[in-house]
mmCIF file of C-alpha atoms in Angstrom:
data_model
loop_
_atom_site.group_PDB
_atom_site.id
_atom_site.type_symbol
_atom_site.label_atom_id
_atom_site.label_comp_id
_atom_site.label_asym_id
_atom_site.label_seq_id
_atom_site.Cartn_x
_atom_site.Cartn_y
_atom_site.Cartn_z
ATOM 1 C CA UNK A 449 -0.219 -0.218 -0.213
ATOM 2 C CA UNK A 450 1.087 3.719 -1.128
ATOM 3 C CA UNK A 451 2.389 5.743 1.575
ATOM 4 C CA UNK A 452 3.272 9.354 2.054
ATOM 5 C CA UNK A 453 6.202 11.125 2.382
ATOM 6 C CA UNK A 454 6.584 12.603 5.911
ATOM 7 C CA UNK A 455 8.329 15.297 7.495
ATOM 8 C CA UNK A 456 9.178 13.262 10.502
ATOM 9 C CA UNK A 457 12.549 13.992 13.235
ATOM 10 C CA UNK A 458 15.724 12.751 12.552
ATOM 11 C CA UNK A 459 18.702 12.068 15.026
ATOM 12 C CA UNK A 460 19.743 15.640 14.204
ATOM 13 C CA UNK A 461 16.449 17.470 14.124
ATOM 14 C CA UNK A 462 13.962 18.275 17.229
ATOM 15 C CA UNK A 463 10.797 17.403 16.703
ATOM 16 C CA UNK A 464 8.098 20.484 16.954
ATOM 17 C CA UNK A 465 5.348 20.371 19.624
ATOM 18 C CA UNK A 466 2.846 20.630 16.304
ATOM 19 C CA UNK A 467 4.227 17.058 15.636
ATOM 20 C CA UNK A 468 3.040 15.509 18.817
ATOM 21 C CA UNK A 469 0.093 17.393 18.575
ATOM 22 C CA UNK A 470 -1.116 15.906 15.737
ATOM 23 C CA UNK A 471 -0.448 12.528 17.657
ATOM 24 C CA UNK A 472 -2.311 12.585 20.415
ATOM 25 C CA UNK A 473 -6.008 13.440 20.961
ATOM 26 C CA UNK A 474 -7.371 16.515 23.439
ATOM 27 C CA UNK A 475 -9.864 14.588 25.278
ATOM 28 C CA UNK A 476 -8.516 12.506 28.112
ATOM 29 C CA UNK A 477 -10.755 9.490 29.632
ATOM 30 C CA UNK A 478 -9.973 7.949 32.848
ATOM 31 C CA UNK A 479 -10.749 4.808 34.108
ATOM 32 C CA UNK A 480 -11.714 4.536 38.070
ATOM 33 C CA UNK A 481 -9.410 2.282 39.742
ATOM 34 C CA UNK A 482 -10.896 -0.657 41.291
ATOM 35 C CA UNK A 483 -9.409 -3.723 43.606
ATOM 36 C CA UNK A 484 -11.776 -6.419 44.325
ATOM 37 C CA UNK A 485 -10.156 -8.031 47.110
ATOM 38 C CA UNK A 486 -10.412 -11.815 48.069
ATOM 39 C CA UNK A 487 -8.344 -14.684 48.757
ATOM 40 C CA UNK A 488 -8.661 -16.894 45.858
ATOM 41 C CA UNK A 489 -5.535 -18.644 44.124
ATOM 42 C CA UNK A 490 -4.735 -20.406 41.244
ATOM 43 C CA UNK A 491 -1.565 -21.822 40.635
ATOM 44 C CA UNK A 492 -0.959 -21.824 37.193
ATOM 45 C CA UNK A 493 2.024 -20.630 34.714
ATOM 46 C CA UNK A 494 1.785 -17.034 32.900
ATOM 47 C CA UNK A 495 -0.877 -17.112 29.781
ATOM 48 C CA UNK A 496 0.084 -18.287 26.390
ATOM 49 C CA UNK A 497 -1.486 -16.444 23.772
ATOM 50 C CA UNK A 498 -4.785 -18.326 22.565
ATOM 51 C CA UNK A 499 -5.237 -20.928 20.108
ATOM 52 C CA UNK A 500 -7.492 -19.155 17.185
ATOM 53 C CA UNK A 501 -9.748 -21.901 16.147
ATOM 54 C CA UNK A 502 -13.639 -21.678 15.216
ATOM 55 C CA UNK A 503 -15.755 -18.853 14.244
ATOM 56 C CA UNK A 504 -14.445 -16.260 16.769
ATOM 57 C CA UNK A 505 -13.483 -12.390 17.145
ATOM 58 C CA UNK A 506 -10.158 -13.492 16.830
ATOM 59 C CA UNK A 507 -9.987 -16.063 13.809
ATOM 60 C CA UNK A 508 -13.808 -16.233 12.350
ATOM 61 C CA UNK A 509 -12.985 -18.324 9.248
ATOM 62 C CA UNK A 510 -9.539 -17.303 9.063
ATOM 63 C CA UNK A 511 -7.768 -18.930 6.191
ATOM 64 C CA UNK A 512 -4.044 -18.510 8.202
ATOM 65 C CA UNK A 513 -4.772 -18.401 12.259
ATOM 66 C CA UNK A 514 -1.923 -18.146 13.923
ATOM 67 C CA UNK A 515 -0.627 -20.298 17.046
ATOM 68 C CA UNK A 516 1.229 -18.072 18.967
ATOM 69 C CA UNK A 517 3.279 -19.646 22.147
ATOM 70 C CA UNK A 518 3.625 -16.514 24.544
ATOM 71 C CA UNK A 519 7.043 -17.386 26.598
ATOM 72 C CA UNK A 520 9.736 -15.525 28.179
ATOM 73 C CA UNK A 521 11.794 -13.675 25.739
ATOM 74 C CA UNK A 522 15.480 -12.965 27.418
ATOM 75 C CA UNK A 523 16.678 -10.595 30.171
ATOM 76 C CA UNK A 524 14.315 -7.725 30.707
ATOM 77 C CA UNK A 525 16.496 -4.256 30.195
ATOM 78 C CA UNK A 526 13.988 -2.169 31.891
ATOM 79 C CA UNK A 527 12.428 1.089 30.127
ATOM 80 C CA UNK A 528 14.731 4.106 29.638
ATOM 81 C CA UNK A 529 15.006 6.607 27.194
ATOM 82 C CA UNK A 530 18.408 8.313 26.432
ATOM 83 C CA UNK A 531 18.044 12.018 27.132
ATOM 84 C CA UNK A 532 19.503 14.672 24.823
ATOM 85 C CA UNK A 533 19.437 18.801 24.831
ATOM 86 C CA UNK A 534 19.373 18.391 21.102
ATOM 87 C CA UNK A 535 16.395 16.170 20.411
ATOM 88 C CA UNK A 536 14.517 16.321 23.696
ATOM 89 C CA UNK A 537 10.651 17.280 23.041
ATOM 90 C CA UNK A 538 8.824 19.629 24.873
ATOM 91 C CA UNK A 539 6.441 16.982 25.943
ATOM 92 C CA UNK A 540 9.136 15.290 27.304
ATOM 93 C CA UNK A 541 10.075 12.538 24.669
ATOM 94 C CA UNK A 542 12.957 12.361 23.198
ATOM 95 C CA UNK A 543 14.337 11.052 19.551
ATOM 96 C CA UNK A 544 17.793 9.341 19.264
ATOM 97 C CA UNK A 545 17.369 7.307 16.033
ATOM 98 C CA UNK A 546 14.808 8.343 14.159
ATOM 99 C CA UNK A 547 12.263 5.670 12.371
ATOM 100 C CA UNK A 548 10.217 7.914 10.564
ATOM 101 C CA UNK A 549 11.351 7.041 7.195
ATOM 102 C CA UNK A 550 11.658 3.165 8.030
ATOM 103 C CA UNK A 551 9.618 0.552 6.906
ATOM 104 C CA UNK A 552 7.601 -0.255 9.740
ATOM 105 C CA UNK A 553 6.260 -4.051 9.651
ATOM 106 C CA UNK A 554 3.252 -5.314 11.767
ATOM 107 C CA UNK A 555 1.696 -8.685 12.112
ATOM 108 C CA UNK A 556 -1.159 -9.061 9.210
ATOM 109 C CA UNK A 557 -4.469 -9.504 10.974
ATOM 110 C CA UNK A 558 -5.960 -12.853 10.812
ATOM 111 C CA UNK A 559 -9.432 -12.003 12.460
ATOM 112 C CA UNK A 560 -12.643 -10.185 13.525
ATOM 113 C CA UNK A 561 -10.960 -8.589 16.624
ATOM 114 C CA UNK A 562 -8.500 -7.076 14.270
ATOM 115 C CA UNK A 563 -10.532 -4.694 12.961
ATOM 116 C CA UNK A 564 -8.823 -1.577 14.328
ATOM 117 C CA UNK A 565 -5.383 -2.253 11.998
ATOM 118 C CA UNK A 566 -7.711 -3.453 8.936
ATOM 119 C CA UNK A 567 -9.565 0.144 9.013
ATOM 120 C CA UNK A 568 -6.410 1.772 10.022
ATOM 121 C CA UNK A 569 -4.495 0.569 7.401
ATOM 122 C CA UNK A 570 -7.006 0.260 4.282
ATOM 123 C CA UNK A 571 -8.447 3.456 5.063
ATOM 124 C CA UNK A 572 -5.427 5.127 4.879
ATOM 125 C CA UNK A 573 -4.904 6.083 8.699
ATOM 126 C CA UNK A 574 -1.245 5.373 8.648
ATOM 127 C CA UNK A 575 -0.250 6.521 5.701
ATOM 128 C CA UNK A 576 -1.830 10.002 6.554
ATOM 129 C CA UNK A 577 0.300 9.996 9.679
ATOM 130 C CA UNK A 578 3.326 9.436 7.095
ATOM 131 C CA UNK A 579 3.870 5.979 8.391
ATOM 132 C CA UNK A 580 5.030 3.261 5.916
ATOM 133 C CA UNK A 581 3.411 0.307 7.375
ATOM 134 C CA UNK A 582 3.541 -3.066 6.261
ATOM 135 C CA UNK A 583 1.774 -6.280 6.969
ATOM 136 C CA UNK A 584 3.726 -9.299 7.239
ATOM 137 C CA UNK A 585 2.462 -12.867 7.983
ATOM 138 C CA UNK A 586 3.421 -14.428 10.931
ATOM 139 C CA UNK A 587 4.646 -18.465 10.344
ATOM 140 C CA UNK A 588 2.605 -21.209 12.121
ATOM 141 C CA UNK A 589 3.040 -21.461 15.460
ATOM 142 C CA UNK A 590 5.666 -17.897 15.410
ATOM 143 C CA UNK A 591 6.148 -16.773 19.014
ATOM 144 C CA UNK A 592 5.039 -13.204 18.138
ATOM 145 C CA UNK A 593 5.977 -11.871 21.479
ATOM 146 C CA UNK A 594 9.458 -12.967 20.624
ATOM 147 C CA UNK A 595 9.428 -11.797 16.944
ATOM 148 C CA UNK A 596 8.510 -8.483 18.341
ATOM 149 C CA UNK A 597 10.928 -8.222 20.976
ATOM 150 C CA UNK A 598 13.567 -9.362 18.987
ATOM 151 C CA UNK A 599 12.690 -6.654 16.098
ATOM 152 C CA UNK A 600 11.169 -8.369 13.712
ATOM 153 C CA UNK A 601 7.833 -6.883 13.975
ATOM 154 C CA UNK A 602 8.014 -3.317 14.879
ATOM 155 C CA UNK A 603 4.650 -3.658 16.725
ATOM 156 C CA UNK A 604 1.005 -6.600 16.917
ATOM 157 C CA UNK A 605 -2.221 -6.581 18.244
ATOM 158 C CA UNK A 606 -2.265 -8.604 21.350
ATOM 159 C CA UNK A 607 -4.832 -9.634 24.078
ATOM 160 C CA UNK A 608 -3.702 -7.733 27.354
ATOM 161 C CA UNK A 609 -3.770 -10.640 29.666
ATOM 162 C CA UNK A 610 -1.278 -12.549 28.042
ATOM 163 C CA UNK A 611 1.441 -10.244 28.275
ATOM 164 C CA UNK A 612 1.908 -9.488 32.089
ATOM 165 C CA UNK A 613 3.613 -12.901 32.510
ATOM 166 C CA UNK A 614 5.975 -12.389 29.809
ATOM 167 C CA UNK A 615 6.838 -9.028 30.142
ATOM 168 C CA UNK A 616 7.370 -10.054 34.041
ATOM 169 C CA UNK A 617 9.819 -12.748 32.883
ATOM 170 C CA UNK A 618 11.999 -10.634 30.752
ATOM 171 C CA UNK A 619 9.998 -10.083 27.064
ATOM 172 C CA UNK A 620 11.492 -6.635 25.704
ATOM 173 C CA UNK A 621 8.047 -5.599 24.748
ATOM 174 C CA UNK A 622 5.844 -2.651 25.716
ATOM 175 C CA UNK A 623 1.792 -2.039 25.607
ATOM 176 C CA UNK A 624 0.689 1.046 24.882
ATOM 177 C CA UNK A 625 -3.275 1.946 23.414
ATOM 178 C CA UNK A 626 -5.859 -0.311 24.402
ATOM 179 C CA UNK A 627 -8.253 -1.004 21.009
ATOM 180 C CA UNK A 628 -11.262 -2.346 22.365
ATOM 181 C CA UNK A 629 -13.283 -4.489 24.972
ATOM 182 C CA UNK A 630 -15.554 -7.399 24.675
ATOM 183 C CA UNK A 631 -13.219 -10.509 23.081
ATOM 184 C CA UNK A 632 -13.664 -12.539 26.382
ATOM 185 C CA UNK A 633 -16.792 -14.178 27.514
ATOM 186 C CA UNK A 634 -18.531 -16.389 30.193
ATOM 187 C CA UNK A 635 -21.467 -18.698 28.618
ATOM 188 C CA UNK A 636 -24.156 -21.247 30.676
ATOM 189 C CA UNK A 637 -27.408 -22.667 29.853
ATOM 190 C CA UNK A 638 -30.325 -20.785 29.747
ATOM 191 C CA UNK A 639 -32.667 -23.231 31.810
ATOM 192 C CA UNK A 640 -29.802 -24.042 34.084
ATOM 193 C CA UNK A 641 -29.090 -23.266 37.924
ATOM 194 C CA UNK A 642 -26.414 -21.420 37.239
ATOM 195 C CA UNK A 643 -27.757 -17.503 37.497
ATOM 196 C CA UNK A 644 -23.924 -15.604 38.311
ATOM 197 C CA UNK A 645 -20.746 -16.445 38.651
ATOM 198 C CA UNK A 646 -20.583 -17.263 42.526
ATOM 199 C CA UNK A 647 -22.882 -20.297 41.447
ATOM 200 C CA UNK A 648 -20.185 -21.638 39.574
ATOM 201 C CA UNK A 649 -18.899 -23.164 43.080
ATOM 202 C CA UNK A 650 -17.885 -26.828 42.281
ATOM 203 C CA UNK A 651 -18.815 -26.552 38.652
ATOM 204 C CA UNK A 652 -17.340 -27.729 35.412
ATOM 205 C CA UNK A 653 -15.960 -24.673 33.107
ATOM 206 C CA UNK A 654 -14.978 -25.591 29.594
ATOM 207 C CA UNK A 655 -11.537 -23.688 27.830
ATOM 208 C CA UNK A 656 -9.707 -24.225 24.794
ATOM 209 C CA UNK A 657 -6.470 -23.382 26.659
ATOM 210 C CA UNK A 658 -5.818 -23.703 30.445
ATOM 211 C CA UNK A 659 -3.412 -20.712 29.901
ATOM 212 C CA UNK A 660 -5.827 -18.557 27.523
ATOM 213 C CA UNK A 661 -6.884 -15.102 28.232
ATOM 214 C CA UNK A 662 -9.997 -16.833 29.120
ATOM 215 C CA UNK A 663 -8.717 -18.424 32.043
ATOM 216 C CA UNK A 664 -6.890 -15.708 33.055
ATOM 217 C CA UNK A 665 -9.479 -13.052 32.853
ATOM 218 C CA UNK A 666 -13.009 -15.409 34.425
ATOM 219 C CA UNK A 667 -10.601 -16.227 37.156
ATOM 220 C CA UNK A 668 -10.661 -12.406 38.269
ATOM 221 C CA UNK A 669 -14.197 -12.747 38.298
ATOM 222 C CA UNK A 670 -14.195 -16.084 40.280
ATOM 223 C CA UNK A 671 -11.563 -14.673 42.495
ATOM 224 C CA UNK A 672 -14.690 -11.506 43.217
ATOM 225 C CA UNK A 673 -16.797 -14.354 43.881
ATOM 226 C CA UNK A 674 -14.637 -15.554 46.913
ATOM 227 C CA UNK A 675 -13.947 -19.155 44.521
ATOM 228 C CA UNK A 676 -10.320 -20.465 44.626
ATOM 229 C CA UNK A 677 -10.183 -21.058 40.988
ATOM 230 C CA UNK A 678 -6.916 -23.275 41.405
ATOM 231 C CA UNK A 679 -7.634 -27.205 39.895
ATOM 232 C CA UNK A 680 -5.872 -28.134 43.252
ATOM 233 C CA UNK A 681 -8.808 -26.428 45.158
ATOM 234 C CA UNK A 682 -11.270 -28.161 43.583
ATOM 235 C CA UNK A 683 -13.792 -25.679 43.723
ATOM 236 C CA UNK A 684 -14.128 -25.308 39.682
ATOM 237 C CA UNK A 685 -13.233 -27.914 37.057
ATOM 238 C CA UNK A 686 -11.727 -26.608 34.283
ATOM 239 C CA UNK A 687 -11.921 -28.827 31.307
ATOM 240 C CA UNK A 688 -9.901 -28.049 28.041
ATOM 241 C CA UNK A 689 -12.223 -28.992 24.677
ATOM 242 C CA UNK A 690 -11.191 -27.736 21.424
ATOM 243 C CA UNK A 691 -12.673 -24.491 20.878
ATOM 244 C CA UNK A 692 -15.134 -25.334 18.131
ATOM 245 C CA UNK A 693 -16.657 -28.010 20.327
ATOM 246 C CA UNK A 694 -17.005 -25.913 23.544
ATOM 247 C CA UNK A 695 -20.747 -24.906 22.517
ATOM 248 C CA UNK A 696 -22.129 -28.320 21.994
ATOM 249 C CA UNK A 697 -20.392 -28.924 25.332
ATOM 250 C CA UNK A 698 -22.613 -26.791 26.862
ATOM 251 C CA UNK A 699 -25.518 -27.557 25.027
ATOM 252 C CA UNK A 700 -25.227 -31.335 25.949
ATOM 253 C CA UNK A 701 -24.124 -30.977 29.627
ATOM 254 C CA UNK A 702 -20.754 -32.069 29.367
ATOM 255 C CA UNK A 703 -19.444 -28.672 31.092
ATOM 256 C CA UNK A 704 -21.592 -26.293 33.150
ATOM 257 C CA UNK A 705 -20.176 -23.354 31.545
ATOM 258 C CA UNK A 706 -17.898 -22.106 28.713
ATOM 259 C CA UNK A 707 -15.177 -19.384 29.124
ATOM 260 C CA UNK A 708 -13.896 -18.188 25.299
ATOM 261 C CA UNK A 709 -11.637 -16.101 23.716
ATOM 262 C CA UNK A 710 -14.434 -14.783 21.990
ATOM 263 C CA UNK A 711 -17.374 -14.414 19.742
ATOM 264 C CA UNK A 712 -18.226 -17.535 18.571
ATOM 265 C CA UNK A 713 -20.744 -17.722 15.890
ATOM 266 C CA UNK A 714 -22.156 -20.929 17.112
ATOM 267 C CA UNK A 715 -22.654 -19.589 20.700
ATOM 268 C CA UNK A 716 -24.028 -16.329 19.926
ATOM 269 C CA UNK A 717 -26.156 -17.902 17.653
ATOM 270 C CA UNK A 718 -27.082 -20.116 20.788
ATOM 271 C CA UNK A 719 -27.832 -17.541 22.692
ATOM 272 C CA UNK A 720 -30.071 -15.676 20.241
ATOM 273 C CA UNK A 721 -32.160 -18.791 19.900
ATOM 274 C CA UNK A 722 -32.465 -18.797 23.724
ATOM 275 C CA UNK A 723 -30.541 -21.690 24.693
ATOM 276 C CA UNK A 724 -27.443 -19.987 26.191
ATOM 277 C CA UNK A 725 -26.902 -16.948 27.770
ATOM 278 C CA UNK A 726 -23.920 -14.953 29.020
ATOM 279 C CA UNK A 727 -23.276 -14.926 32.565
ATOM 280 C CA UNK A 728 -20.083 -12.662 32.034
ATOM 281 C CA UNK A 729 -17.613 -10.446 29.459
ATOM 282 C CA UNK A 730 -15.576 -8.167 29.725
ATOM 283 C CA UNK A 731 -17.561 -5.920 27.889
ATOM 284 C CA UNK A 732 -20.093 -4.923 30.401
ATOM 285 C CA UNK A 733 -21.435 -7.259 32.481
ATOM 286 C CA UNK A 734 -17.772 -8.213 34.590
ATOM 287 C CA UNK A 735 -16.992 -6.131 37.219
ATOM 288 C CA UNK A 736 -13.155 -6.514 35.793
ATOM 289 C CA UNK A 737 -14.764 -5.301 32.299
ATOM 290 C CA UNK A 738 -12.263 -1.982 32.552
ATOM 291 C CA UNK A 739 -9.563 -3.713 31.423
ATOM 292 C CA UNK A 740 -9.356 -3.771 27.852
ATOM 293 C CA UNK A 741 -8.754 -7.484 25.980
ATOM 294 C CA UNK A 742 -6.994 -6.116 22.500
ATOM 295 C CA UNK A 743 -4.120 -3.448 22.755
ATOM 296 C CA UNK A 744 -0.929 -1.933 21.056
ATOM 297 C CA UNK A 745 2.369 -4.198 21.439
ATOM 298 C CA UNK A 746 5.300 -2.604 20.504
ATOM 299 C CA UNK A 747 9.035 -3.412 20.327
ATOM 300 C CA UNK A 748 10.992 -1.825 23.027
ATOM 301 C CA UNK A 749 14.015 -0.534 20.786
ATOM 302 C CA UNK A 750 11.343 1.229 18.768
ATOM 303 C CA UNK A 751 9.981 3.068 21.583
ATOM 304 C CA UNK A 752 12.832 3.904 23.185
ATOM 305 C CA UNK A 753 14.535 5.321 20.055
ATOM 306 C CA UNK A 754 11.659 7.138 18.604
ATOM 307 C CA UNK A 755 8.376 7.505 20.808
ATOM 308 C CA UNK A 756 7.163 10.064 18.597
ATOM 309 C CA UNK A 757 6.936 7.822 15.270
ATOM 310 C CA UNK A 758 5.618 5.327 18.157
ATOM 311 C CA UNK A 759 2.996 7.505 19.476
ATOM 312 C CA UNK A 760 1.745 8.603 15.634
ATOM 313 C CA UNK A 761 1.745 4.919 14.819
ATOM 314 C CA UNK A 762 -0.764 3.809 18.211
ATOM 315 C CA UNK A 763 -2.551 7.305 17.420
ATOM 316 C CA UNK A 764 -3.537 6.004 13.891
ATOM 317 C CA UNK A 765 -4.109 2.917 15.252
ATOM 318 C CA UNK A 766 -6.966 4.096 17.912
ATOM 319 C CA UNK A 767 -8.302 6.318 14.933
ATOM 320 C CA UNK A 768 -9.005 2.926 12.886
ATOM 321 C CA UNK A 769 -10.644 1.721 15.994
ATOM 322 C CA UNK A 770 -13.166 4.451 16.439
ATOM 323 C CA UNK A 771 -14.230 4.646 12.698
ATOM 324 C CA UNK A 772 -14.530 0.573 12.676
ATOM 325 C CA UNK A 773 -16.863 1.435 16.034
ATOM 326 C CA UNK A 774 -18.474 3.991 14.125
ATOM 327 C CA UNK A 775 -18.981 1.471 11.281
ATOM 328 C CA UNK A 776 -20.062 -1.892 11.610
ATOM 329 C CA UNK A 777 -21.795 -2.889 8.608
ATOM 330 C CA UNK A 778 -18.622 -1.588 6.629
ATOM 331 C CA UNK A 779 -15.783 -3.034 8.472
ATOM 332 C CA UNK A 780 -17.593 -6.433 8.180
ATOM 333 C CA UNK A 781 -17.763 -5.809 4.303
ATOM 334 C CA UNK A 782 -13.930 -4.705 4.328
ATOM 335 C CA UNK A 783 -12.840 -7.546 6.068
ATOM 336 C CA UNK A 784 -14.578 -10.052 4.248
ATOM 337 C CA UNK A 785 -14.505 -8.247 0.763
ATOM 338 C CA UNK A 786 -10.281 -7.843 1.403
ATOM 339 C CA UNK A 787 -10.150 -11.481 2.307
ATOM 340 C CA UNK A 788 -8.878 -10.579 5.543
ATOM 341 C CA UNK A 789 -11.265 -12.724 7.446
ATOM 342 C CA UNK A 790 -12.789 -15.725 5.055
ATOM 343 C CA UNK A 791 -16.600 -15.186 6.498
ATOM 344 C CA UNK A 792 -19.195 -13.314 5.311
ATOM 345 C CA UNK A 793 -20.143 -9.738 5.787
ATOM 346 C CA UNK A 794 -23.336 -11.244 7.582
ATOM 347 C CA UNK A 795 -20.918 -13.913 9.523
ATOM 348 C CA UNK A 796 -18.797 -11.198 10.603
ATOM 349 C CA UNK A 797 -20.916 -8.434 11.892
ATOM 350 C CA UNK A 798 -22.594 -10.167 14.754
ATOM 351 C CA UNK A 799 -19.088 -10.705 16.379
ATOM 352 C CA UNK A 800 -18.166 -7.092 15.909
ATOM 353 C CA UNK A 801 -21.473 -5.932 17.743
ATOM 354 C CA UNK A 802 -20.094 -7.815 20.668
ATOM 355 C CA UNK A 803 -17.081 -5.177 21.027
ATOM 356 C CA UNK A 804 -16.460 -2.036 22.359
ATOM 357 C CA UNK A 805 -14.297 0.219 20.636
ATOM 358 C CA UNK A 806 -13.148 2.725 22.976
ATOM 359 C CA UNK A 807 -9.458 3.070 22.194
ATOM 360 C CA UNK A 808 -7.136 4.386 24.861
ATOM 361 C CA UNK A 809 -3.605 4.706 26.396
ATOM 362 C CA UNK A 810 -4.352 6.355 29.224
ATOM 363 C CA UNK A 811 -7.726 3.671 30.103
ATOM 364 C CA UNK A 812 -4.942 1.087 29.896
ATOM 365 C CA UNK A 813 -2.759 2.761 32.242
ATOM 366 C CA UNK A 814 -5.122 3.424 34.881
ATOM 367 C CA UNK A 815 -5.777 0.075 35.203
ATOM 368 C CA UNK A 816 -2.669 -1.676 34.841
ATOM 369 C CA UNK A 817 -1.809 -1.366 38.581
ATOM 370 C CA UNK A 818 -4.881 -2.743 40.300
ATOM 371 C CA UNK A 819 -5.351 -5.572 37.364
ATOM 372 C CA UNK A 820 -1.840 -6.525 38.254
ATOM 373 C CA UNK A 821 -2.492 -6.692 41.917
ATOM 374 C CA UNK A 822 -5.891 -8.820 41.533
ATOM 375 C CA UNK A 823 -3.568 -11.014 38.825
ATOM 376 C CA UNK A 824 -0.887 -11.771 41.827
ATOM 377 C CA UNK A 825 -4.038 -12.686 44.393
ATOM 378 C CA UNK A 826 -4.915 -15.520 41.239
ATOM 379 C CA UNK A 827 -1.732 -16.840 41.420
ATOM 380 C CA UNK A 828 -0.593 -15.934 37.611
ATOM 381 C CA UNK A 829 1.957 -13.969 39.450
ATOM 382 C CA UNK A 830 4.226 -14.915 41.745
ATOM 383 C CA UNK A 831 3.011 -13.543 45.550
ATOM 384 C CA UNK A 832 5.811 -10.942 45.765
ATOM 385 C CA UNK A 833 5.231 -9.065 42.640
ATOM 386 C CA UNK A 834 5.737 -5.641 42.448
ATOM 387 C CA UNK A 835 2.321 -4.457 41.160
ATOM 388 C CA UNK A 836 4.088 -0.634 40.750
ATOM 389 C CA UNK A 837 6.963 -1.725 39.401
ATOM 390 C CA UNK A 838 5.182 -4.339 37.250
ATOM 391 C CA UNK A 839 2.621 -1.772 35.679
ATOM 392 C CA UNK A 840 5.486 0.570 34.621
ATOM 393 C CA UNK A 841 7.798 -2.250 33.085
ATOM 394 C CA UNK A 842 4.248 -3.533 30.865
ATOM 395 C CA UNK A 843 3.389 0.390 29.852
ATOM 396 C CA UNK A 844 5.415 3.054 27.627
ATOM 397 C CA UNK A 845 4.093 6.476 27.864
ATOM 398 C CA UNK A 846 4.082 8.299 24.586
ATOM 399 C CA UNK A 847 2.407 11.322 25.843
ATOM 400 C CA UNK A 848 -1.008 10.644 24.118
ATOM 401 C CA UNK A 849 -3.553 12.489 26.005
ATOM 402 C CA UNK A 850 -6.808 9.816 24.995
#
């Protein structure tokens, strides 16, 4: 895709305030910090990236789904900017090695929930920001965290909950800019005995991955309900089932609830037909729904050398998210018509309708510390984890005030 030439800062030129203003929004939105304490713990390793199968927000009929195992990557050197009087900007950002004229490789989108990236690319938001963005398909089974950390990709779209463990263990990546909410859902039978999360004590919950995002997130809901979600505690039983088979497992009573990484059309149709109901989600039902599921994941070297260009990338990506949220039908046509997703617009639209497109680096920053404090209580992170320090390691402030 052709891009415009940009007047970007070089290592010897000071970025102007107007350039920074062009990449920032004026309105700030802040999420209230909350910690809903409980003594529940889950003895589980840091989450791996979700497997992508079936009709989902992430990989609805996609022809090239990506199975990316999340793992620790090398030693973590900590976040830092090299300060220089010649390159320091008014907002405190410093460009030490400009990426303005470089090709910026992003992982190519592979599912419905990556609508913000598809829109930002196809509608020209990246190009209008002067960014030479290219989309590159990831390899089968490629570890995307390691690939972004190594610089193979400058950035990717990632499930926020899956990055806390890897960054804690040294993965050289940063998060900036939550893109949307609503990827994670907890379903049960409409006519069953379960009407709230607390009713799941002693019940069976079907998941596609014991260390996936849905398991991570809904362990927070169980925590709030006073349920110890650790397999050893036996207060709930996690049943691992291939994602496309989860709706049938619920319908036939093999499990009492299913937690999904997002928007499987058969279960959405089950809700519409009346046999299934949504018990919780990270869109509007859970007390933990203020935490975005998808966020921009950035290479450490990129953001340390050129936070101005990185900020423009996150801003354009966020503009794509806003446009997608305001134009769901056209977004479904775009994803289908340009073969980003192999489903029809009619199949894609119900999935898009379950997402809340409200991109905000500030909201992500605000929920990190309380979110990490709660993760520590579930056992996904070591008990002695310093929540404030990890929140600082996870998030990079690019001066974006929206």
